[in-house]
Short mmCIF file of C-alpha atoms and ligand atoms in Angstrom, two decimals:
data_model
loop_
_atom_site.label_atom_id
_atom_site.label_comp_id
_atom_site.label_asym_id
_atom_site.label_seq_id
_atom_site.Cartn_x
_atom_site.Cartn_y
_atom_site.Cartn_z
CA MET P 1 190.79 81.26 21.88
CA PHE P 2 187.86 82.51 20.52
CA ASN P 3 185.68 80.13 19.09
CA LEU P 4 182.47 81.29 17.11
CA ILE P 5 179.54 79.48 15.85
CA LEU P 6 177.49 81.52 12.90
CA PHE P 7 174.44 79.79 13.05
CA GLY P 8 171.59 80.76 10.62
CA PRO P 9 169.05 78.78 8.30
CA PRO P 10 170.23 77.78 4.93
CA GLY P 11 170.30 81.21 2.77
CA SER P 12 170.90 82.99 5.83
CA GLY P 13 174.40 84.53 4.87
CA LYS P 14 176.42 82.32 7.14
CA GLY P 15 179.07 81.40 4.15
CA THR P 16 179.32 84.79 3.19
CA GLN P 17 179.78 86.70 6.60
CA SER P 18 182.04 83.92 7.55
CA GLU P 19 184.82 84.63 4.85
CA LYS P 20 184.68 88.55 6.36
CA LEU P 21 184.38 87.60 9.68
CA THR P 22 187.48 84.97 9.36
CA SER P 23 189.68 87.56 7.85
CA ARG P 24 188.73 90.36 10.28
CA TYR P 25 189.33 88.05 13.65
CA GLY P 26 191.89 85.65 12.16
CA LEU P 27 189.90 82.86 12.85
CA LYS P 28 190.12 79.32 11.13
CA HIS P 29 186.78 78.66 9.16
CA LEU P 30 185.29 75.22 9.51
CA SER P 31 182.38 74.57 7.19
CA THR P 32 181.09 71.15 7.00
CA GLY P 33 179.26 71.60 3.68
CA ASP P 34 182.45 73.11 1.98
CA LEU P 35 184.11 69.80 3.53
CA LEU P 36 181.63 67.73 2.21
CA ARG P 37 181.13 69.38 -1.15
CA SER P 38 185.15 68.92 -1.61
CA GLU P 39 184.92 65.08 -0.81
CA ILE P 40 182.01 64.79 -3.39
CA ALA P 41 184.48 66.78 -6.07
CA GLY P 42 187.28 64.22 -5.23
CA GLU P 43 184.96 61.31 -5.48
CA THR P 44 186.06 59.82 -2.27
CA PRO P 45 184.16 57.06 -0.36
CA LEU P 46 182.73 59.50 2.06
CA GLY P 47 181.99 62.01 -0.88
CA LEU P 48 179.87 59.11 -2.53
CA ALA P 49 178.27 57.98 0.61
CA VAL P 50 176.86 61.45 1.11
CA LYS P 51 176.10 62.96 -2.14
CA ASN P 52 172.40 61.57 -2.51
CA LEU P 53 171.65 62.82 1.15
CA MET P 54 173.26 66.43 0.25
CA ALA P 55 171.28 66.52 -3.26
CA GLU P 56 168.05 65.60 -1.45
CA GLY P 57 168.29 68.34 0.94
CA LYS P 58 168.77 66.00 3.96
CA LEU P 59 171.51 66.19 6.93
CA VAL P 60 174.11 63.86 6.82
CA PRO P 61 174.80 61.59 9.78
CA ASP P 62 176.00 63.07 12.79
CA GLU P 63 179.42 60.79 12.89
CA ILE P 64 179.99 61.90 9.61
CA VAL P 65 180.49 65.47 10.37
CA ILE P 66 181.92 65.03 13.77
CA GLU P 67 184.16 62.99 12.50
CA MET P 68 185.41 65.55 10.03
CA ILE P 69 185.25 68.34 12.72
CA ASN P 70 187.36 66.16 15.14
CA SER P 71 190.26 65.69 12.33
CA ALA P 72 189.94 69.55 11.38
CA LEU P 73 190.67 70.74 15.30
CA ASP P 74 193.52 68.32 15.26
CA ASN P 75 194.72 69.59 11.95
CA HIS P 76 194.87 73.15 13.15
CA PRO P 77 196.53 73.23 16.66
CA ARG P 78 197.74 76.53 16.57
CA VAL P 79 194.91 79.10 15.67
CA ASN P 80 193.29 82.00 17.06
CA GLY P 81 189.79 80.19 17.12
CA PHE P 82 187.70 78.59 15.19
CA LEU P 83 184.51 79.77 13.31
CA PHE P 84 182.01 76.98 12.90
CA ASP P 85 179.79 77.39 10.10
CA GLY P 86 176.79 74.87 9.39
CA PHE P 87 178.02 73.02 12.06
CA PRO P 88 176.52 71.96 14.45
CA ARG P 89 172.99 71.05 12.72
CA THR P 90 171.96 68.78 15.63
CA THR P 91 171.80 68.82 19.43
CA GLY P 92 174.04 65.46 19.11
CA GLN P 93 176.52 67.70 16.90
CA ALA P 94 176.52 70.32 19.52
CA GLU P 95 177.27 67.88 22.69
CA ALA P 96 180.17 66.15 20.57
CA LEU P 97 181.74 69.54 19.58
CA ASP P 98 181.41 70.77 23.19
CA LYS P 99 182.80 67.91 24.38
CA LEU P 100 185.89 67.93 21.69
CA LEU P 101 186.62 71.36 22.60
CA SER P 102 186.86 70.42 26.37
CA GLN P 103 189.38 67.76 25.48
CA LYS P 104 191.42 70.78 24.14
CA GLY P 105 190.73 73.07 27.23
CA THR P 106 188.69 75.36 25.27
CA LYS P 107 185.14 76.35 24.33
CA ILE P 108 182.46 77.96 22.39
CA SER P 109 182.63 81.52 23.27
CA LEU P 110 179.71 82.61 21.15
CA VAL P 111 176.81 81.63 19.07
CA LEU P 112 175.63 84.25 16.51
CA ALA P 113 172.40 83.45 14.80
CA LEU P 114 171.19 85.02 11.99
CA GLN P 115 167.52 85.91 11.70
CA VAL P 116 166.14 85.71 8.30
CA SER P 117 162.22 85.66 7.02
CA GLN P 118 161.62 82.37 5.12
CA GLN P 119 160.31 84.51 1.82
CA GLU P 120 163.82 85.95 1.94
CA LEU P 121 165.62 82.77 2.31
CA VAL P 122 163.96 81.07 -0.62
CA LYS P 123 164.56 84.05 -3.02
CA ARG P 124 168.20 84.06 -1.98
CA LEU P 125 168.84 80.29 -2.43
CA LEU P 126 166.81 80.11 -5.78
CA ASN P 127 169.03 83.12 -6.93
CA ARG P 128 172.18 81.21 -5.63
CA GLY P 129 170.88 77.97 -7.74
CA ARG P 130 171.19 80.21 -10.85
CA THR P 131 174.71 81.18 -10.42
CA SER P 132 176.47 78.30 -8.37
CA ASP P 133 176.89 74.96 -9.14
CA ARG P 134 175.16 73.91 -5.84
CA ILE P 135 173.05 70.89 -6.63
CA ASP P 136 170.92 71.72 -4.00
CA ASP P 137 169.82 75.34 -4.51
CA VAL P 138 168.27 74.44 -7.82
CA SER P 139 164.66 73.47 -7.17
CA GLU P 140 162.04 74.92 -4.55
CA GLU P 141 161.46 71.48 -3.31
CA ILE P 142 164.85 70.96 -2.38
CA ILE P 143 165.29 74.32 -0.87
CA ALA P 144 161.83 73.50 1.30
CA ALA P 145 163.28 70.17 2.36
CA ARG P 146 166.39 71.78 3.64
CA ILE P 147 164.47 74.43 5.57
CA VAL P 148 162.21 71.64 7.28
CA GLU P 149 165.53 69.84 8.42
CA TYR P 150 166.54 72.99 9.62
CA GLU P 151 163.32 73.40 11.84
CA LYS P 152 163.12 69.95 12.72
CA LYS P 153 166.72 69.04 13.54
CA THR P 154 168.87 72.39 13.61
CA SER P 155 166.88 75.10 15.31
CA ALA P 156 167.20 73.12 18.69
CA VAL P 157 170.96 73.86 18.76
CA SER P 158 170.51 77.68 19.47
CA GLU P 159 168.04 76.32 22.48
CA HIS P 160 171.33 74.07 23.64
CA TYR P 161 173.68 77.26 23.89
CA LYS P 162 170.81 79.50 25.16
CA LYS P 163 171.07 77.42 28.20
CA TYR P 164 174.39 78.28 28.52
CA GLY P 165 173.88 82.38 27.66
CA LYS P 166 175.90 82.19 24.63
CA VAL P 167 173.32 83.39 21.84
CA GLU P 168 172.98 86.40 20.49
CA TYR P 169 170.39 87.18 17.39
CA VAL P 170 171.09 89.69 14.78
CA HIS P 171 169.08 90.69 12.04
CA GLY P 172 170.24 88.85 8.64
CA GLU P 173 168.38 91.25 6.02
CA GLY P 174 169.98 94.15 4.59
CA SER P 175 173.25 95.10 2.88
CA ILE P 176 176.02 92.36 3.28
CA GLU P 177 178.39 95.32 4.88
CA ASP P 178 175.69 96.53 7.40
CA ILE P 179 175.07 92.93 8.71
CA PHE P 180 178.83 92.19 8.81
CA GLU P 181 179.26 95.56 11.25
CA LEU P 182 176.21 94.29 13.32
CA LEU P 183 178.14 91.15 13.57
CA CYS P 184 181.33 92.52 14.48
CA ASP P 185 179.63 94.93 17.23
CA VAL P 186 178.22 92.05 18.81
CA ILE P 187 181.74 90.01 18.82
CA ASP P 188 184.09 93.06 19.93
CA LYS P 189 181.63 93.55 22.98
CA LYS P 190 182.08 89.63 23.78
CA MET P 191 185.92 89.75 23.37
CA VAL P 192 186.37 92.59 25.57
CA ALA P 193 183.89 90.98 28.30
P1 LIG G 1 175.63 73.96 3.89
O1 LIG G 1 176.64 74.28 2.58
O2 LIG G 1 176.20 74.31 5.28
O3 LIG G 1 174.23 74.53 3.48
O4 LIG G 1 175.64 72.62 3.69
C1 LIG G 1 175.06 71.56 2.31
C2 LIG G 1 174.78 70.64 2.98
O5 LIG G 1 175.72 69.69 3.35
C3 LIG G 1 173.66 70.13 3.93
O6 LIG G 1 172.04 70.40 3.45
C4 LIG G 1 173.60 68.94 4.51
O7 LIG G 1 173.09 67.77 3.47
C5 LIG G 1 175.41 68.84 4.34
N1 LIG G 1 175.81 69.11 5.84
C6 LIG G 1 176.48 70.48 6.07
N2 LIG G 1 176.82 70.45 7.07
C7 LIG G 1 176.21 69.34 7.82
C8 LIG G 1 176.04 68.91 9.24
N3 LIG G 1 176.48 69.88 10.01
N4 LIG G 1 175.26 67.78 9.61
C9 LIG G 1 174.65 67.22 8.63
N5 LIG G 1 174.42 67.43 7.43
C10 LIG G 1 175.40 68.90 6.86
#
């Protein structure tokens, strides 16, 4: 199996690039943000429990997303690999993911970290807020809260995987196609290594 984490701050292009990467490499896309939004849309108890936190740009508790990923792994036993998008977002989630994968006899193969300047992130997110129905992209205040959560809790996830030599950095500014090719180059090299 080839298990990839696409890592980066909000607005770094994880969702866009994930779709292209999953279709090129036949990986199963697991986005905790998408899974949570579908719980909210379905007005499930879980959706109702996380709605306000997400609207404020805060992370939802580790136990909730870890359980969602645990079920998703169980529901897709025969895939070439997974692409994790927006997960793990804390070192606790990273440790839990490593454990779940090792119970299944597999592991994270590569962490691709998209690097984008803060100014560009805010510009992209405000733009997305105008064209999508994402409630957490509508104001600069909520966007700032998400970037603070990233700096405070999520950036440490790359340190966790750096210890194992699994992180590769990719410049995430430019055209979608150019960034996609940069990502593919790193993946192709890792796959043959
Ligand atoms: P995303 O679509 O990945 O930008 O996620 C949108 C929002 O969903 C985040 O701001 C969090 O409130 C929540 N969320 C998504 N993934 C996670 C995660 N792995 N841990 C905690 N909260 C998450």
